[in-house]
Coordinates of C-alpha atoms and ligand atoms in Angstrom, one line a residue:
M1 CA 108.0 92.7 117.4
S2 CA 109.8 93.9 114.3
I3 CA 108.0 93.8 110.9
Q4 CA 110.5 91.1 109.8
D5 CA 109.6 88.8 112.7
L6 CA 105.9 89.3 112.0
F7 CA 106.2 87.5 108.7
K8 CA 106.9 84.3 110.6
E9 CA 103.7 84.7 112.6
K10 CA 101.1 86.0 110.1
T11 CA 100.2 87.4 106.8
V12 CA 101.5 91.0 107.1
L13 CA 99.2 93.9 106.2
S14 CA 100.6 97.3 105.5
Y15 CA 99.2 100.5 104.0
E16 CA 100.9 103.2 102.0
V17 CA 100.1 106.9 102.2
F18 CA 101.6 110.0 100.6
P19 CA 102.1 113.5 102.0
P20 CA 99.1 115.5 100.6
K21 CA 100.0 117.5 97.5
K22 CA 97.9 120.5 98.6
Q23 CA 99.6 121.2 101.9
A24 CA 98.6 124.7 102.2
K25 CA 94.9 124.0 101.3
N26 CA 94.2 121.1 103.5
P27 CA 97.2 120.2 105.7
S28 CA 95.2 118.1 108.1
S29 CA 93.7 115.7 105.5
I30 CA 96.4 113.1 106.0
Y31 CA 95.9 113.0 109.7
K32 CA 92.1 112.3 109.2
T33 CA 93.2 109.5 106.8
L34 CA 95.6 108.1 109.5
D35 CA 92.8 108.2 112.1
V36 CA 90.9 105.7 110.1
L37 CA 93.8 103.5 108.9
K38 CA 95.3 103.0 112.4
D39 CA 92.1 101.2 113.4
L40 CA 92.2 98.8 110.4
N41 CA 94.8 96.6 112.1
P42 CA 97.9 97.5 110.1
D43 CA 101.3 95.9 110.9
A44 CA 102.8 99.0 109.3
I45 CA 102.0 102.2 107.4
S46 CA 104.6 103.5 104.9
V47 CA 104.9 107.1 103.8
T48 CA 106.2 108.1 100.4
Y49 CA 108.9 110.6 99.7
G50 CA 108.8 112.6 96.5
A51 CA 107.1 109.9 94.5
L52 CA 106.4 110.6 90.8
G53 CA 108.5 113.8 91.0
A54 CA 106.4 115.4 93.7
K55 CA 108.3 118.0 95.8
N56 CA 106.3 117.3 99.0
N57 CA 109.1 115.7 101.0
T58 CA 109.2 117.8 104.1
E59 CA 106.2 116.1 105.7
T60 CA 107.3 112.5 105.3
F61 CA 109.2 112.1 108.6
K62 CA 106.6 114.1 110.5
I63 CA 103.8 111.8 109.2
A64 CA 105.8 108.7 110.0
K65 CA 106.4 109.9 113.5
T66 CA 102.6 110.5 114.0
I67 CA 102.0 106.9 112.8
K68 CA 104.6 105.6 115.3
D69 CA 102.9 107.7 118.1
Y70 CA 99.7 105.9 117.3
G71 CA 101.5 102.6 118.2
V72 CA 101.8 101.5 114.6
E73 CA 105.1 100.7 112.9
S74 CA 105.9 103.3 110.2
I75 CA 108.2 102.9 107.2
V76 CA 109.8 106.0 105.7
H77 CA 110.5 105.9 102.0
L78 CA 113.9 107.3 101.0
P79 CA 114.9 107.7 97.4
G80 CA 118.6 108.3 97.0
I81 CA 119.0 109.5 93.4
E82 CA 119.6 113.2 94.2
L83 CA 121.1 112.7 97.7
T84 CA 124.7 113.0 98.7
K85 CA 126.3 110.9 101.5
A86 CA 126.2 113.9 103.8
D87 CA 122.4 114.4 103.0
V88 CA 121.7 110.7 103.9
L89 CA 123.8 110.9 107.1
E90 CA 121.7 113.9 108.2
K91 CA 118.5 112.1 107.4
L92 CA 119.6 109.0 109.3
D93 CA 120.3 111.2 112.3
Q94 CA 116.9 112.7 112.1
L95 CA 115.3 109.3 111.9
K96 CA 117.3 108.0 114.9
A97 CA 116.2 111.1 116.9
L98 CA 112.5 110.4 116.0
N99 CA 113.0 106.7 116.9
L100 CA 112.1 105.6 113.4
H101 CA 113.9 102.5 112.3
N102 CA 112.2 101.2 109.1
I103 CA 113.3 102.6 105.8
L104 CA 112.1 101.7 102.3
A105 CA 115.3 102.5 100.5
L106 CA 114.9 103.4 96.8
R107 CA 116.8 104.8 93.8
G108 CA 113.8 107.0 93.2
D109 CA 112.0 108.1 90.0
L110 CA 114.4 109.8 87.7
P111 CA 113.5 113.5 87.7
E112 CA 112.4 115.0 84.4
G113 CA 114.9 117.2 82.6
D114 CA 118.3 118.1 84.0
F115 CA 119.1 117.1 87.6
T116 CA 122.2 116.8 89.7
P117 CA 122.8 113.2 90.5
G118 CA 123.8 112.4 94.1
D119 CA 126.1 109.7 95.4
F120 CA 123.7 106.7 95.0
R121 CA 123.2 105.4 91.5
Y122 CA 121.2 102.4 92.5
A123 CA 119.1 101.5 95.5
S124 CA 121.7 98.9 96.5
D125 CA 124.3 101.6 96.9
L126 CA 122.0 103.5 99.3
I127 CA 121.1 100.3 101.2
S128 CA 124.8 99.4 101.8
F129 CA 125.5 102.9 103.0
I130 CA 122.5 102.9 105.4
K131 CA 123.6 99.5 106.8
E132 CA 127.1 100.9 107.5
N133 CA 125.7 103.9 109.3
G134 CA 122.9 102.7 111.6
D135 CA 120.7 99.9 112.8
F136 CA 117.7 100.2 110.4
N137 CA 115.3 97.6 109.0
I138 CA 115.5 97.9 105.2
T139 CA 112.6 97.4 102.8
A140 CA 113.1 97.7 99.1
A141 CA 111.0 97.8 95.9
C142 CA 110.6 95.0 93.4
Y143 CA 108.8 94.6 90.1
P144 CA 106.8 91.4 89.2
E145 CA 106.7 92.4 85.5
G146 CA 110.3 93.8 85.5
H147 CA 111.4 97.4 86.1
V148 CA 110.8 99.8 83.1
D149 CA 114.5 100.7 82.8
S150 CA 115.6 97.0 82.7
P151 CA 116.4 95.4 79.4
N152 CA 114.7 92.1 80.5
I153 CA 113.4 90.2 83.5
V154 CA 116.5 88.1 83.9
E155 CA 118.8 91.2 84.3
D156 CA 116.2 92.7 86.6
I157 CA 116.2 89.6 88.9
K158 CA 120.0 89.5 88.9
N159 CA 120.0 93.2 90.0
L160 CA 117.3 92.5 92.6
R161 CA 119.5 89.8 94.0
I162 CA 122.4 92.2 94.3
K163 CA 120.0 94.6 96.0
V164 CA 118.7 92.1 98.5
E165 CA 122.3 90.9 99.3
S166 CA 123.3 94.5 100.1
G167 CA 121.0 94.3 103.2
V168 CA 117.3 94.1 102.4
D169 CA 115.0 92.6 105.1
H170 CA 111.8 92.5 103.0
L171 CA 110.5 93.5 99.6
I172 CA 107.3 95.3 98.4
T173 CA 106.1 94.9 94.9
Q174 CA 105.0 97.6 92.5
L175 CA 101.3 97.3 91.7
F176 CA 100.1 94.5 89.4
L177 CA 96.6 93.7 88.1
N178 CA 97.3 90.1 87.0
N179 CA 98.3 87.9 89.9
D180 CA 99.9 85.4 87.6
H181 CA 102.8 87.9 87.2
F182 CA 103.3 87.8 90.9
Y183 CA 103.3 84.0 91.1
R184 CA 105.9 83.8 88.3
F185 CA 108.0 86.5 89.9
R186 CA 107.9 84.7 93.3
E187 CA 109.2 81.5 91.6
R188 CA 112.0 83.4 89.8
C189 CA 113.0 84.9 93.1
A190 CA 113.1 81.5 94.8
L191 CA 115.2 80.1 91.9
A192 CA 117.6 83.1 92.2
G193 CA 118.0 82.5 95.9
I194 CA 116.1 85.6 97.0
N195 CA 114.5 84.4 100.2
V196 CA 113.3 87.6 102.0
P197 CA 109.5 88.0 102.5
I198 CA 107.7 89.7 99.6
E199 CA 104.6 91.8 100.2
A200 CA 102.2 92.2 97.2
G201 CA 101.4 95.8 96.3
I202 CA 97.7 96.1 95.6
M203 CA 96.2 99.3 94.2
P204 CA 92.4 99.7 94.2
V205 CA 91.7 101.4 90.9
T206 CA 88.8 103.9 90.8
N207 CA 89.8 106.1 87.9
K208 CA 90.4 105.0 84.4
R209 CA 92.7 107.8 83.2
Q210 CA 94.8 107.7 86.3
I211 CA 95.5 103.9 86.0
E212 CA 96.2 104.1 82.2
K213 CA 98.8 106.8 82.9
M214 CA 100.4 104.9 85.8
T215 CA 100.5 101.5 84.2
S216 CA 102.1 102.9 81.0
L217 CA 104.7 104.7 83.1
C218 CA 105.5 101.6 85.1
G219 CA 105.1 98.9 82.4
V220 CA 102.2 97.1 84.1
E221 CA 99.8 94.9 82.1
L222 CA 96.2 95.9 82.0
P223 CA 94.4 92.5 81.8
E224 CA 91.4 92.1 79.5
K225 CA 89.1 91.4 82.5
F226 CA 90.2 94.7 84.1
I227 CA 89.9 96.7 80.8
K228 CA 86.3 95.5 80.5
V229 CA 85.5 96.6 84.0
M230 CA 86.9 100.1 83.3
N231 CA 85.1 100.5 80.0
R232 CA 81.8 99.5 81.5
Y233 CA 81.8 101.8 84.5
E234 CA 84.1 104.7 83.5
D235 CA 81.1 107.2 83.3
D236 CA 79.7 106.2 86.7
P237 CA 82.1 107.1 89.5
I238 CA 80.3 105.2 92.2
A239 CA 80.0 102.0 90.1
M240 CA 83.7 102.4 89.0
R241 CA 84.8 102.8 92.7
D242 CA 82.8 99.7 93.7
A243 CA 84.2 97.7 90.8
G244 CA 87.7 98.8 91.7
I245 CA 87.2 97.7 95.3
A246 CA 85.8 94.4 94.2
Y247 CA 88.7 93.8 91.8
A248 CA 91.3 94.5 94.6
I249 CA 89.4 92.2 97.0
D250 CA 89.4 89.5 94.4
Q251 CA 93.2 89.8 93.9
I252 CA 93.8 89.8 97.7
V253 CA 91.6 86.7 98.3
D254 CA 93.6 84.8 95.6
L255 CA 97.0 86.0 96.9
V256 CA 96.3 85.2 100.6
T257 CA 94.9 81.8 99.6
Q258 CA 98.2 81.1 97.7
G259 CA 100.3 82.0 100.7
V260 CA 101.5 85.5 100.0
D261 CA 103.8 86.9 102.8
G262 CA 102.0 90.2 103.0
I263 CA 99.6 92.6 101.4
H264 CA 100.7 96.3 100.9
L265 CA 97.7 98.4 100.0
Y266 CA 98.3 101.6 98.1
T267 CA 95.6 103.5 99.8
M268 CA 95.9 106.7 97.7
N269 CA 95.0 108.4 101.0
N270 CA 91.4 107.2 100.6
P271 CA 90.4 105.7 104.0
Y272 CA 86.9 104.8 102.8
I273 CA 88.3 102.4 100.2
A274 CA 90.9 101.0 102.6
K275 CA 88.1 100.3 105.1
R276 CA 85.9 98.5 102.6
I277 CA 88.8 96.3 101.6
F278 CA 89.8 95.6 105.2
E279 CA 86.2 94.6 106.1
A280 CA 86.0 92.2 103.2
T281 CA 89.4 90.5 103.7
H282 CA 90.7 90.8 107.3
N283 CA 89.4 87.4 108.4
L284 CA 91.4 85.8 105.6
I285 CA 94.5 87.9 106.4
D286 CA 94.2 87.0 110.1
H287 CA 93.7 83.3 109.4
R288 CA 97.4 82.3 109.4
A289 CA 98.0 84.0 112.7
K290 CA 95.1 82.1 114.2
V291 CA 96.3 78.8 112.9
I292 CA 99.9 79.4 114.1
A293 CA 98.6 80.4 117.5
N294 CA 96.5 77.2 117.5
K295 CA 93.5 79.1 118.6
N296 CA 90.1 77.3 118.6
L297 CA 88.5 78.6 115.4
P298 CA 84.8 79.1 115.8
K299 CA 82.6 76.5 114.1
V300 CA 80.5 77.8 111.2
A301 CA 77.3 77.4 113.3
Q302 CA 78.7 79.7 116.0
I303 CA 79.5 82.6 113.7
Ligands
FAD1 P1 116.8 100.1 91.7 O1 116.7 98.9 92.6 O2 118.1 100.8 91.9 O3 116.6 99.7 90.2 C1 116.5 100.7 89.2 C2 116.9 100.1 87.9 O4 118.3 99.9 87.9 C3 116.3 98.7 87.6 O5 116.0 98.6 86.2 C4 117.4 97.7 88.0 O6 117.3 96.5 87.2 C5 118.6 98.5 87.6 N1 119.7 98.1 88.5 C6 119.7 98.0 89.8 N2 120.9 97.7 90.3 C7 121.8 97.6 89.2 C8 123.1 97.4 89.1 N3 123.9 97.1 90.1 N4 123.6 97.4 87.8 C9 122.9 97.7 86.7 N5 121.5 97.9 86.8 C10 121.0 97.9 88.1 N6 109.8 106.6 94.2 C11 109.9 107.8 94.9 O7 110.6 108.7 94.3 N7 109.5 108.0 96.1 C12 108.8 107.0 96.8 O8 108.3 107.2 97.9 C13 108.6 105.7 96.1 N8 108.0 104.7 96.7 C14 107.9 103.5 96.1 C15 107.4 102.4 96.8 C16 107.3 101.1 96.1 C17 106.7 99.9 96.9 C18 107.7 101.0 94.8 C19 107.6 99.6 94.1 C20 108.3 102.0 94.1 C21 108.4 103.3 94.7 N9 109.0 104.4 94.1 C22 109.1 105.6 94.8 C23 109.3 104.3 92.7 C24 110.8 103.9 92.5 O9 111.7 105.0 93.0 C25 111.1 103.8 91.0 O10 110.4 102.6 90.6 C26 112.5 103.8 90.6 O11 112.5 103.9 89.1 C27 113.3 102.5 90.9 O12 113.6 102.5 92.2 P2 114.4 101.2 92.9 O13 114.7 101.5 94.2 O14 113.6 100.0 92.6 O15 115.7 101.2 91.9

């Protein structure tokens, strides 16, 4: 069943990994991560490509293929900002040869300093081009608090609508730490006629400096409750990790209860954290599938 069809059946669960930055030092670390993730019941695992200016692109397709060989759907991220049409055609051919049919099509982070722009100014240009040149399922990015380059949320939603109409099958959000932003965004999408499923991107935060840098780059609010957690535990890595896991679980419980289409966990290649979150939430995530399948749910006394 395609990922798109799964949204009709259940709350979708996907994980995101990135090709390890220190290839030469520890090339097998990502495969150890995947060994754990594949057993945590994912509907898909996505693999980043050059995120945050990283140059580690060569492994993306290889890792996605390994995921597919495990019997799990993989989604290949593809930022178009520096690619020509010929580059994209070549990559589409490689993907077809590897039997990979899910692409998260992106503009990409703008490289620092001078760079040679390719043929795709916006993600929507890339998506139209991919649709013309193959049979791919297209995922795209969206921003509950607005994209940083956007003058305001209204313009951003208008642009998102153009993007979705260019051929998007489902959306994944940037991380957010205040679920209210997600609920407002979901309403705005509905009002704008954006009707594709939206997966909520959840990032378990275990490092104060890292999240401060990331949220300021991405324009994400750090809620008061979250700041208090970080300030209290920043000098105690284990407590900070557990508080980050608990915060992410709390977000997921609320989202699933409020009927989110799917959860996309930014794993940061940390299988331990993904496993803890899975163990705490999988019964909730599976609940909708059980109800749709009309299975006899066990009575409390039988559990
Ligand atoms: P777009 O949809 O093109 O939007 C970019 C900006 O242009 C927005 O402000 C939008 O409002 C505006 N815009 C769009 N269309 C128009 C139009 N027609 N006219 C005027 N303005 C317009 N980056 C990587 O490099 N590699 C990755 O692997 C990666 N993975 C990601 C995964 C997820 C789930 C997310 C949320 C982001 C990811 N990113 C990744 C980051 C992403 O590339 C950046 O956020 C980038 O700045 C925007 O990409 P986009 O595809 O959303 O761009």
